[in-house]
Coordinates of C-alpha atoms in Angstrom, one line a residue:
Chain T
M145 CA 129.1 -107.1 156.5
I146 CA 131.2 -105.7 153.7
R147 CA 131.0 -107.8 150.5
A148 CA 134.4 -108.9 149.0
R149 CA 134.0 -106.5 146.1
E150 CA 133.3 -103.6 148.3
R151 CA 136.1 -104.3 150.2
A152 CA 138.4 -104.5 147.0
F153 CA 137.0 -101.2 145.8
M154 CA 138.0 -99.8 149.5
L155 CA 141.2 -100.8 149.5
T156 CA 142.3 -99.6 146.1
G157 CA 140.5 -96.4 146.8
G158 CA 142.8 -96.3 150.3
V159 CA 145.9 -97.1 148.2
V160 CA 145.0 -94.8 145.8
V161 CA 144.8 -91.8 148.4
L162 CA 147.9 -93.0 150.2
L163 CA 149.6 -93.0 146.6
V164 CA 148.6 -89.2 146.2
A165 CA 149.4 -88.2 149.8
G166 CA 152.9 -89.5 150.0
S167 CA 153.3 -88.1 146.6
H168 CA 152.3 -84.7 147.7
I169 CA 154.8 -85.1 150.7
L170 CA 157.2 -86.4 148.6
R171 CA 157.0 -83.6 146.3
A172 CA 156.8 -80.6 148.8
R173 CA 160.0 -81.9 150.5
G174 CA 161.5 -82.6 147.5
A175 CA 160.7 -78.8 146.2
G176 CA 161.8 -77.3 149.5
A177 CA 165.3 -79.4 149.3
S178 CA 165.5 -77.9 145.8
D179 CA 164.7 -74.5 146.3
D180 CA 167.4 -74.4 149.6
M181 CA 169.8 -76.3 147.4
G182 CA 169.0 -73.7 144.4
A183 CA 169.7 -71.0 146.9
D184 CA 173.0 -72.4 147.8
L185 CA 174.5 -73.1 144.4
A186 CA 173.4 -69.1 143.2
R187 CA 175.1 -67.9 146.4
M188 CA 178.5 -70.1 145.5
R189 CA 178.2 -69.2 142.1
G190 CA 178.3 -65.6 143.1
V191 CA 180.7 -66.1 145.4
V192 CA 183.0 -68.0 142.8
A193 CA 182.3 -65.3 140.3
S194 CA 184.0 -62.8 142.8
I195 CA 187.2 -64.3 142.6
P196 CA 189.3 -62.2 140.5
M197 CA 187.9 -59.5 142.4
L198 CA 188.8 -60.7 145.6
R199 CA 192.2 -61.5 144.5
D200 CA 192.9 -57.7 143.0
S201 CA 191.5 -56.4 146.2
L202 CA 193.4 -59.1 148.3
R203 CA 196.8 -58.0 146.7
D204 CA 196.2 -54.4 147.0
R205 CA 195.5 -54.6 150.6
R206 CA 198.3 -57.0 151.5
R207 CA 200.8 -54.4 149.6
V208 CA 199.6 -51.8 152.0
W209 CA 199.9 -54.0 155.0
S210 CA 203.4 -55.2 154.0
G211 CA 204.4 -51.1 154.0
V212 CA 202.5 -50.8 157.3
S213 CA 203.5 -54.4 159.5
G214 CA 207.5 -53.5 159.2
R215 CA 206.9 -50.5 161.5
L216 CA 205.1 -52.7 164.0
F217 CA 206.6 -54.6 167.1
A218 CA 206.0 -58.0 165.9
H219 CA 206.0 -60.8 168.4
H220 CA 204.2 -64.1 168.8
S221 CA 203.1 -62.8 172.5
V222 CA 201.9 -59.5 174.0
N223 CA 204.5 -59.8 176.4
G224 CA 207.2 -60.1 173.8
A225 CA 206.0 -56.9 171.9
M226 CA 205.9 -54.9 175.1
A227 CA 209.4 -55.6 176.0
D228 CA 210.6 -54.8 172.2
A229 CA 208.7 -51.6 172.4
S230 CA 210.5 -50.6 175.9
R231 CA 213.5 -52.3 174.6
Y232 CA 213.2 -49.6 171.5
I233 CA 212.3 -46.3 173.8
A234 CA 215.1 -47.2 176.5
T235 CA 217.9 -47.4 173.4
A236 CA 216.2 -44.2 171.8
A237 CA 216.8 -42.8 175.4
R238 CA 220.3 -43.7 176.2
L239 CA 221.3 -42.6 172.1
S240 CA 220.1 -39.2 172.8
S241 CA 221.5 -39.0 176.6
V242 CA 218.3 -39.1 178.1
E243 CA 217.8 -40.4 181.8
V244 CA 215.1 -42.5 182.1
R245 CA 213.7 -42.1 185.7
S246 CA 210.7 -44.4 184.8
L247 CA 209.2 -46.3 182.0
D248 CA 205.8 -47.5 182.3
V249 CA 204.3 -50.1 179.7
V250 CA 200.7 -51.2 179.2
A251 CA 199.0 -53.1 176.3
D252 CA 195.4 -53.3 175.4
S253 CA 193.9 -56.5 174.5
V254 CA 194.3 -58.2 171.1
R255 CA 192.3 -57.0 168.4
H256 CA 192.8 -58.8 164.9
G257 CA 196.1 -59.6 165.7
V258 CA 196.9 -55.9 166.9
V259 CA 197.5 -54.6 170.3
M260 CA 197.9 -51.1 171.4
I261 CA 201.2 -50.6 173.8
T262 CA 201.1 -47.2 175.8
L263 CA 205.0 -46.4 177.2
S264 CA 204.7 -43.9 179.9
L265 CA 208.4 -42.2 180.1
T266 CA 209.5 -39.9 182.9
A267 CA 213.2 -38.7 182.2
T268 CA 215.8 -35.9 182.7
A269 CA 217.4 -34.6 179.6
D270 CA 218.8 -31.2 178.5
I271 CA 217.1 -30.0 175.1
R272 CA 219.2 -31.7 173.0
G273 CA 218.1 -34.6 174.4
V274 CA 214.9 -34.1 174.3
V275 CA 214.7 -33.2 170.5
G276 CA 216.7 -36.5 170.0
L277 CA 214.1 -38.4 171.9
L278 CA 211.2 -37.1 170.1
S279 CA 213.1 -37.2 166.9
R280 CA 214.2 -40.9 167.7
V281 CA 210.6 -41.5 168.1
E282 CA 208.5 -40.0 166.2
R283 CA 210.8 -40.6 163.0
G284 CA 212.3 -43.7 163.7
D285 CA 211.9 -47.2 162.1
H286 CA 208.5 -48.1 164.3
L287 CA 204.9 -46.5 164.3
F288 CA 205.0 -44.4 167.4
G289 CA 202.4 -41.4 168.1
I290 CA 203.2 -39.0 171.4
R291 CA 200.2 -38.6 173.0
S292 CA 201.0 -36.3 175.5
I293 CA 204.4 -34.4 176.4
G294 CA 205.5 -32.3 179.5
I295 CA 208.7 -30.3 179.4
A296 CA 209.4 -28.3 182.7
Q297 CA 212.4 -26.6 183.5
P298 CA 212.8 -26.5 187.3
S299 CA 215.5 -24.0 188.3
I300 CA 214.8 -21.1 185.9
A301 CA 217.4 -19.2 187.6
Q302 CA 220.5 -21.2 187.3
P303 CA 223.7 -20.3 186.6
G304 CA 224.5 -20.6 182.8
S305 CA 227.7 -23.1 184.0
M306 CA 225.3 -25.6 185.4
A307 CA 224.1 -28.7 183.2
E308 CA 220.5 -27.9 181.9
A309 CA 218.3 -30.8 183.6
L310 CA 214.8 -30.8 182.2
S311 CA 212.2 -32.6 183.4
V312 CA 210.6 -34.5 181.1
Q313 CA 207.3 -36.4 180.7
L314 CA 206.5 -38.5 177.8
K315 CA 203.5 -40.6 176.9
A316 CA 204.0 -42.3 173.4
Q317 CA 201.8 -45.4 172.2
T318 CA 202.9 -48.1 169.5
V319 CA 201.4 -50.9 167.7
G320 CA 202.4 -54.6 168.1
L321 CA 201.6 -57.2 165.7
I322 CA 200.7 -60.7 167.7
G323 CA 201.0 -63.8 165.7
N324 CA 201.3 -64.4 162.3
A325 CA 200.6 -61.7 159.9
P326 CA 197.2 -61.6 158.3
Chain J
M63 CA 135.8 -90.9 96.2
T64 CA 132.0 -92.7 96.5
V65 CA 131.0 -93.6 99.7
T66 CA 128.1 -95.9 100.7
I67 CA 125.1 -95.1 103.2
G68 CA 124.0 -97.8 105.4
M69 CA 120.8 -97.4 107.4
S70 CA 118.8 -99.2 109.8
I71 CA 115.3 -98.7 110.9
D72 CA 113.2 -100.2 113.2
R73 CA 110.8 -99.3 116.0
T74 CA 113.3 -97.7 118.0
G75 CA 114.9 -95.2 115.6
A76 CA 117.2 -95.1 112.7
W77 CA 120.8 -95.4 112.6
A78 CA 122.6 -94.3 109.9
V79 CA 126.7 -94.7 108.8
V80 CA 128.5 -93.4 106.1
S81 CA 131.5 -95.9 105.2
R82 CA 134.4 -95.6 102.8
H83 CA 136.8 -98.6 101.9
A84 CA 134.6 -100.8 105.0
R85 CA 134.9 -98.1 107.5
V86 CA 132.6 -96.1 109.1
I87 CA 133.9 -92.6 108.8
A88 CA 130.4 -90.9 110.0
E89 CA 127.4 -92.1 112.1
A90 CA 124.1 -90.3 113.3
R91 CA 121.5 -92.1 115.4
V92 CA 118.0 -90.8 116.1
E93 CA 115.4 -92.6 118.3
G94 CA 111.9 -92.5 119.1
S95 CA 110.7 -90.9 115.9
S96 CA 108.5 -91.9 113.2
P97 CA 110.4 -93.6 110.0
A98 CA 110.3 -91.1 107.7
E99 CA 111.2 -88.0 110.4
S100 CA 114.1 -90.6 111.6
A101 CA 115.6 -91.5 108.4
A102 CA 115.4 -87.9 106.9
V103 CA 116.8 -86.5 110.1
A104 CA 119.7 -89.1 110.3
L105 CA 120.8 -88.7 106.7
E106 CA 120.6 -84.7 107.4
R107 CA 122.8 -85.2 110.4
L108 CA 125.6 -87.3 108.5
G109 CA 125.8 -83.9 106.7
M110 CA 128.8 -83.3 103.9
T111 CA 129.9 -86.8 104.4
T112 CA 127.0 -88.0 102.1
R113 CA 127.6 -85.4 99.5
R114 CA 129.5 -88.5 97.4
A115 CA 127.3 -91.0 98.0
R116 CA 126.2 -93.1 95.4
A117 CA 123.9 -95.9 97.3
L118 CA 122.1 -95.8 100.2
H119 CA 121.1 -99.4 102.2
V120 CA 118.1 -99.3 104.4
A121 CA 118.1 -102.2 106.3
I122 CA 114.5 -102.5 108.2
G123 CA 114.3 -103.9 111.4
P124 CA 112.4 -107.7 112.1
G125 CA 109.4 -105.6 113.6
W126 CA 108.5 -104.5 110.1
S127 CA 110.1 -107.2 108.1
R128 CA 109.9 -111.0 107.4
T129 CA 112.6 -113.2 105.8
K130 CA 112.4 -116.9 105.0
V131 CA 114.1 -119.2 102.1
L132 CA 111.7 -119.8 99.2
T133 CA 111.8 -123.3 98.0
G134 CA 110.0 -124.8 95.0
L135 CA 110.6 -122.0 92.7
P136 CA 111.4 -122.3 88.9
A137 CA 114.6 -121.6 87.9
L138 CA 114.2 -118.0 86.5
R139 CA 116.4 -114.6 85.8
A140 CA 116.9 -112.6 88.9
G141 CA 114.3 -110.2 87.6
D142 CA 111.8 -112.3 86.4
L143 CA 112.0 -114.3 89.6
E144 CA 111.5 -111.2 92.1
Q145 CA 108.3 -109.9 90.0
L146 CA 107.0 -113.5 90.3
V147 CA 107.5 -113.7 94.0
R148 CA 106.1 -110.2 94.2
E149 CA 103.0 -111.2 92.3
N150 CA 102.3 -113.9 94.7
G151 CA 103.5 -112.5 97.8
S152 CA 100.4 -113.3 99.9
R153 CA 101.5 -117.4 99.3
F154 CA 104.5 -116.7 100.6
F155 CA 104.3 -114.1 103.3
I156 CA 101.5 -113.2 106.1
M157 CA 101.2 -109.7 104.4
P158 CA 101.2 -106.8 107.0
V159 CA 98.0 -104.7 107.7
G160 CA 99.2 -101.9 105.7
G161 CA 100.1 -104.2 102.7
G162 CA 103.4 -105.8 101.9
H163 CA 106.9 -104.6 99.8
I164 CA 108.3 -108.0 98.7
A165 CA 111.5 -108.7 97.4
A166 CA 113.4 -111.7 96.2
R167 CA 117.0 -112.3 95.8
S168 CA 119.1 -115.2 94.4
T169 CA 121.6 -116.5 97.2
R170 CA 124.1 -119.6 97.1
N171 CA 122.1 -121.0 99.3
G172 CA 119.0 -120.4 97.5
T173 CA 116.2 -118.0 97.2
V174 CA 115.4 -115.5 99.8
G175 CA 112.1 -113.7 99.9
E176 CA 111.5 -110.7 102.2
C177 CA 108.2 -108.9 102.9
F178 CA 109.0 -105.3 104.3
D179 CA 105.8 -103.3 106.1
A180 CA 104.8 -101.4 102.9
S181 CA 103.9 -98.2 104.8
V182 CA 107.6 -98.4 106.4
V183 CA 109.1 -98.6 102.9
A184 CA 106.8 -95.7 101.6
A185 CA 107.6 -93.7 104.6
V186 CA 111.5 -94.1 104.4
S187 CA 111.4 -93.6 100.5
Q188 CA 109.4 -90.4 100.9
G189 CA 111.6 -88.9 103.8
L190 CA 114.5 -89.4 101.7
H191 CA 112.9 -88.3 98.3
G192 CA 114.9 -85.8 97.0
R193 CA 117.6 -85.1 99.2
L194 CA 120.1 -86.9 97.6
P195 CA 120.6 -88.8 94.0
L196 CA 120.5 -91.9 95.9
D197 CA 119.6 -95.8 94.6
I198 CA 117.4 -97.1 97.8
R199 CA 117.7 -100.5 98.2
F200 CA 115.9 -102.3 101.2
V201 CA 117.0 -105.6 102.7
S202 CA 115.8 -106.8 106.0
C203 CA 118.2 -106.5 108.9
A204 CA 117.8 -110.4 109.4
S205 CA 119.3 -111.1 105.9
A206 CA 122.1 -108.5 106.3
L207 CA 123.0 -110.6 109.4
A208 CA 122.8 -113.7 108.3
A209 CA 125.3 -112.3 105.4
L210 CA 128.0 -111.5 108.3
V211 CA 127.3 -114.4 110.8
G212 CA 126.8 -117.4 108.4
D213 CA 125.9 -120.1 111.3
G214 CA 124.6 -119.0 114.8
T215 CA 122.2 -117.1 116.6
V216 CA 121.7 -113.3 117.4
T217 CA 119.6 -112.1 119.5
Y218 CA 117.9 -108.5 118.2
T219 CA 116.4 -106.1 120.6
E220 CA 113.9 -103.9 118.9
S221 CA 111.6 -101.5 121.6
D222 CA 110.0 -103.7 123.9
A223 CA 110.3 -107.2 121.9
T224 CA 113.3 -109.5 121.5
Y225 CA 114.3 -111.4 118.4
E226 CA 116.4 -114.6 118.3
M227 CA 117.4 -115.0 114.5
V228 CA 119.1 -118.4 113.8
F229 CA 121.3 -118.1 110.9
A230 CA 122.5 -121.3 109.4
G231 CA 124.7 -121.4 106.0
G232 CA 124.4 -117.8 105.5
R233 CA 120.3 -117.6 105.5
V234 CA 117.9 -117.2 107.8
A235 CA 116.7 -120.5 109.4
A236 CA 114.5 -118.9 112.3
V237 CA 113.2 -116.1 113.6
R238 CA 111.8 -116.4 117.3
T239 CA 110.1 -113.1 119.1
S240 CA 109.2 -112.7 122.5
H241 CA 107.0 -110.5 122.1
P242 CA 103.1 -111.8 122.6
D243 CA 101.7 -109.5 119.8
Q244 CA 104.2 -110.3 117.4
A245 CA 103.9 -114.1 117.1
R246 CA 104.0 -115.0 113.4
G247 CA 103.5 -118.6 113.4
A248 CA 104.7 -121.9 114.1
D249 CA 108.5 -121.1 113.4
D250 CA 108.2 -117.9 115.5
R251 CA 108.3 -119.2 119.1
P252 CA 108.8 -116.9 122.0
R253 CA 112.6 -116.9 123.5
A254 CA 113.8 -113.8 125.0
R255 CA 117.6 -113.6 125.7
D256 CA 119.4 -111.5 127.8
A257 CA 122.4 -111.1 125.4
A258 CA 123.6 -108.1 123.7
V259 CA 122.5 -107.7 120.4
G260 CA 123.4 -106.7 117.3
S261 CA 122.5 -103.7 115.1
I262 CA 123.5 -104.1 111.5
L263 CA 124.4 -101.8 108.7
V264 CA 126.1 -101.1 105.8
K265 CA 127.3 -103.1 103.3
P266 CA 130.3 -100.9 101.7
A267 CA 131.0 -101.6 98.0
D268 CA 133.0 -104.3 96.6
H269 CA 133.2 -105.9 100.5
P270 CA 131.4 -108.7 101.0
Y271 CA 130.2 -108.4 104.5
W272 CA 127.7 -106.3 106.3
I273 CA 129.1 -104.1 109.0
V274 CA 127.7 -104.9 112.3
R275 CA 127.8 -103.2 115.5
A276 CA 127.2 -104.7 118.8
R277 CA 124.5 -102.6 120.9
P278 CA 125.2 -102.0 123.7
A279 CA 128.6 -101.2 123.2
Q280 CA 130.2 -103.5 125.7
V281 CA 134.0 -103.0 126.6
S282 CA 135.5 -106.5 126.6
R283 CA 137.4 -107.7 129.8
R284 CA 140.6 -107.6 128.3
R285 CA 140.3 -104.3 126.9
A286 CA 139.4 -103.3 130.2
R287 CA 141.9 -104.6 132.1
V288 CA 144.5 -103.3 129.3
A289 CA 142.5 -99.6 130.2
A290 CA 142.9 -100.0 133.8
A291 CA 146.6 -100.7 133.5
L292 CA 147.1 -98.0 131.1
A293 CA 145.3 -95.9 133.8
C294 CA 147.5 -97.3 136.3
A295 CA 150.5 -96.3 134.5
A296 CA 149.3 -93.0 133.8
G297 CA 148.6 -92.3 137.1
V298 CA 152.3 -93.6 138.3
I299 CA 154.1 -91.5 135.6
A300 CA 151.7 -88.1 136.6
L301 CA 152.5 -89.0 140.4
A302 CA 156.1 -89.9 139.6
S303 CA 157.1 -87.3 136.8
P304 CA 157.6 -84.1 138.9
L305 CA 159.3 -86.4 141.8
A306 CA 161.8 -87.5 139.2
A307 CA 161.9 -83.9 137.8
S308 CA 163.1 -82.8 141.0
W309 CA 165.5 -85.7 141.7
S310 CA 167.1 -84.8 138.4
Q311 CA 167.1 -81.3 139.3
N312 CA 168.8 -81.9 142.6
R313 CA 171.2 -84.4 141.2
L314 CA 172.3 -81.6 138.1
S315 CA 172.8 -79.2 141.3
G316 CA 174.8 -81.4 143.0
M317 CA 177.2 -82.3 140.2
E318 CA 177.4 -78.2 139.8
R319 CA 178.1 -77.6 143.3
R320 CA 180.6 -80.3 143.3
S321 CA 182.3 -79.1 140.4
I322 CA 182.8 -75.3 142.0
E323 CA 182.7 -76.6 145.5
R324 CA 187.2 -76.4 145.5
A325 CA 187.0 -72.7 143.8
Y326 CA 184.5 -71.6 146.5
R327 CA 186.6 -72.8 149.1
T328 CA 189.2 -70.6 147.6
A329 CA 187.0 -68.0 147.4
R330 CA 185.8 -67.9 151.1
G331 CA 189.8 -68.5 152.3
M332 CA 190.1 -65.4 150.1
I333 CA 187.3 -63.7 151.6
S334 CA 188.5 -64.5 155.4
S335 CA 192.0 -63.0 154.6
L336 CA 190.5 -59.9 153.2
N337 CA 188.6 -59.5 155.9
A338 CA 191.6 -60.3 158.6
V339 CA 193.8 -57.8 156.4
S340 CA 191.1 -55.0 156.2
A341 CA 190.2 -55.1 160.1
S342 CA 194.2 -55.0 160.6
L343 CA 194.7 -52.4 158.5
E344 CA 191.6 -50.3 159.9
V345 CA 193.2 -50.7 163.3
I346 CA 196.2 -49.2 162.2
A347 CA 194.3 -46.1 160.7
R348 CA 192.1 -45.8 163.3
F349 CA 195.6 -45.6 165.3
E350 CA 196.8 -42.7 162.9
R351 CA 193.5 -40.6 162.9
H352 CA 193.6 -40.5 166.7
T353 CA 197.8 -39.5 167.0
P354 CA 198.1 -35.7 167.4
P355 CA 200.7 -34.0 165.0
P356 CA 204.2 -34.9 165.0
T357 CA 205.4 -32.9 168.2
L358 CA 209.3 -31.9 167.2
P359 CA 208.1 -29.5 164.6
L360 CA 205.4 -27.8 166.7
L361 CA 208.1 -27.4 169.4
A362 CA 210.4 -26.2 167.1
S363 CA 207.8 -23.4 165.5
L364 CA 206.8 -22.6 169.1
T365 CA 210.2 -21.6 170.0
R366 CA 211.2 -19.8 167.0
A367 CA 207.9 -17.6 167.6
L368 CA 208.8 -16.8 171.4
P369 CA 210.5 -13.5 172.1
A370 CA 214.3 -13.5 172.5
D371 CA 213.6 -12.0 176.3
A372 CA 211.0 -15.0 177.0
S373 CA 212.1 -18.1 178.8
L374 CA 210.0 -21.0 178.8
V375 CA 209.4 -22.6 182.0
A376 CA 207.3 -25.8 181.3
L377 CA 205.2 -26.9 178.7
S378 CA 202.7 -29.6 178.5
A379 CA 201.0 -30.8 175.5
D380 CA 198.6 -33.5 174.8
S381 CA 196.3 -34.4 171.7
A382 CA 193.7 -31.3 173.3
G383 CA 196.4 -28.7 173.1
L384 CA 199.3 -27.0 174.7
S385 CA 200.0 -25.0 177.5
V386 CA 203.0 -23.1 178.4
V387 CA 204.3 -21.2 181.4
T388 CA 207.0 -18.4 180.3
L389 CA 209.1 -15.5 182.0
S390 CA 209.4 -12.5 180.1
D391 CA 209.6 -8.8 180.2
R392 CA 206.0 -8.1 179.0
A393 CA 203.5 -11.4 179.1
V394 CA 201.6 -9.6 176.4
D395 CA 204.7 -9.7 174.1
V396 CA 204.6 -13.3 174.6
L397 CA 200.6 -13.6 173.9
A398 CA 201.0 -11.6 170.6
A399 CA 204.1 -14.0 169.6
L400 CA 202.1 -17.1 170.4
D401 CA 199.3 -15.7 168.3
S402 CA 201.6 -15.6 165.4
C403 CA 202.7 -19.2 165.8
G404 CA 200.9 -20.8 162.7
A405 CA 201.0 -24.3 164.9
I406 CA 198.4 -23.1 167.5
V407 CA 195.2 -21.2 167.6
E408 CA 193.1 -19.4 170.2
P409 CA 196.5 -18.9 172.7
R410 CA 195.0 -17.3 175.9
L411 CA 196.3 -16.4 179.2
A412 CA 195.3 -19.2 181.8
G413 CA 195.5 -17.1 184.7
P414 CA 197.1 -13.8 186.3
I415 CA 200.4 -12.5 185.2
R416 CA 202.7 -12.5 188.4
P417 CA 205.6 -10.4 188.7
E418 CA 208.7 -12.7 189.7
L419 CA 212.3 -11.3 190.7
V420 CA 214.7 -13.6 188.4
G421 CA 218.6 -12.7 188.7
G422 CA 218.1 -8.9 190.1
F423 CA 215.5 -8.8 187.0
T424 CA 211.6 -8.5 187.7
L425 CA 210.0 -10.4 184.7
E426 CA 206.4 -11.6 184.6
R427 CA 205.3 -15.0 185.1
A428 CA 202.3 -16.1 182.8
S429 CA 200.4 -19.1 181.7
F430 CA 199.1 -19.4 178.5
T431 CA 196.5 -22.2 177.0
A432 CA 196.3 -23.0 172.6
R433 CA 194.5 -25.6 170.8
W434 CA 196.8 -27.2 167.8
S435 CA 195.9 -25.9 164.7
G436 CA 196.6 -28.8 162.6
R437 CA 199.2 -27.3 160.8
P438 CA 203.0 -27.6 161.7

């Protein structure tokens, strides 16, 4: 049978052990939370300290982007951008007296708000029309790249009085800007 | 500044203290030795603190001393009275075996006579002789305690004997011992007590009381509770201080975090915008990198390079290179012309040269391939 004094001693010892253990647990937990918070704070300080540098970089790149974005077919949808691009090519062909036989437009998937639009054109034209079309496409307001071009003269031996009819196959690629500008 | 040395010698050993202004500044305890050796060792252990001492009070324990109030004495001066008592010592005291050292002094309550064991007094005097220029005064511990206690009872334990000292009016009323060998007459009835005991000591200069220390040194219940409370408080502080420090650190971190959170959000937005612009610019840059050189200048340089009698039947160009079909008088002249064109490199025949009749003339039809040079 445990005496009252022994019981009090055991009770006090138990309370002390619980206090020490609880303190250790709380301290460890607090130290872990403090470490996490300190790491977060250090990361935030680093990010905040780089604000001037970020501002300069962003200003420079936006300046570059503003020079480029005006040459893209901007629209809120891919189909709209495709329509704009095909309309541009068709207008250039008409202004160059190029007879368009077919015009296919294909678009890639959108990445970072930008989409690649490929136009395949089959047309008939004389050499001036071909040169005019290439000039309007390559030196126009919009960003175009000629991926391939095929020019064939079907009847080399025709009389000089007949109109020249070159068969032209042109594949051009341009860039569409979808949605808001970055 | 002068100091006073007090020494208690009894059967258990010697205890010496150095006092200055009624405060003990040094102490030494020697147990279980002869009176001479213990007194000398105790004095030696006090060290440098005794160098300014001018007096040494030696309190002899109850086993080696007797104390009683002497009555019926004539009114004499202190010196004469002491000489009278010393000369008639055997009339006042039962003398010890080795002889007695008698002392008497007048107090407010009468004359107190003390009889010490002469061998002990001699041994102590011999042990302390020549060590310090001291004036040694012997006193019984009972008289010392009487000066302090006034009225009451003190139990004094010495070796295996326990003495109960009864004081009244600042003088010794009775000394009782429980040791059977220490019986000393009718007033020495054995009466042991378990109570704690006093051990005397020193009477500082200009101080009316003797310094007494309790033995064993028992801690009062109140002091124990205060000590326990202080220990608990120290433990709580020791346990709580790291938590408090961590909490304070977290709080400061949280405050700083809140203060820079807005700037952090702005910076995150800038980083996001920068990433978006960079990605879009990278797409445009990749598009321009993979775009072949402009077609129009290449065609112009090509047609300029061809001989005047050559006709371009077909032309096909893509990013890989160029292929042309020509009709001319001599196909090798076309090949040489293509070789001189700066816009293309490595022109070569892509098939056989076939003669073809066109408009009554025989011309050579040939196919050529070439790669872009990268220069217009």
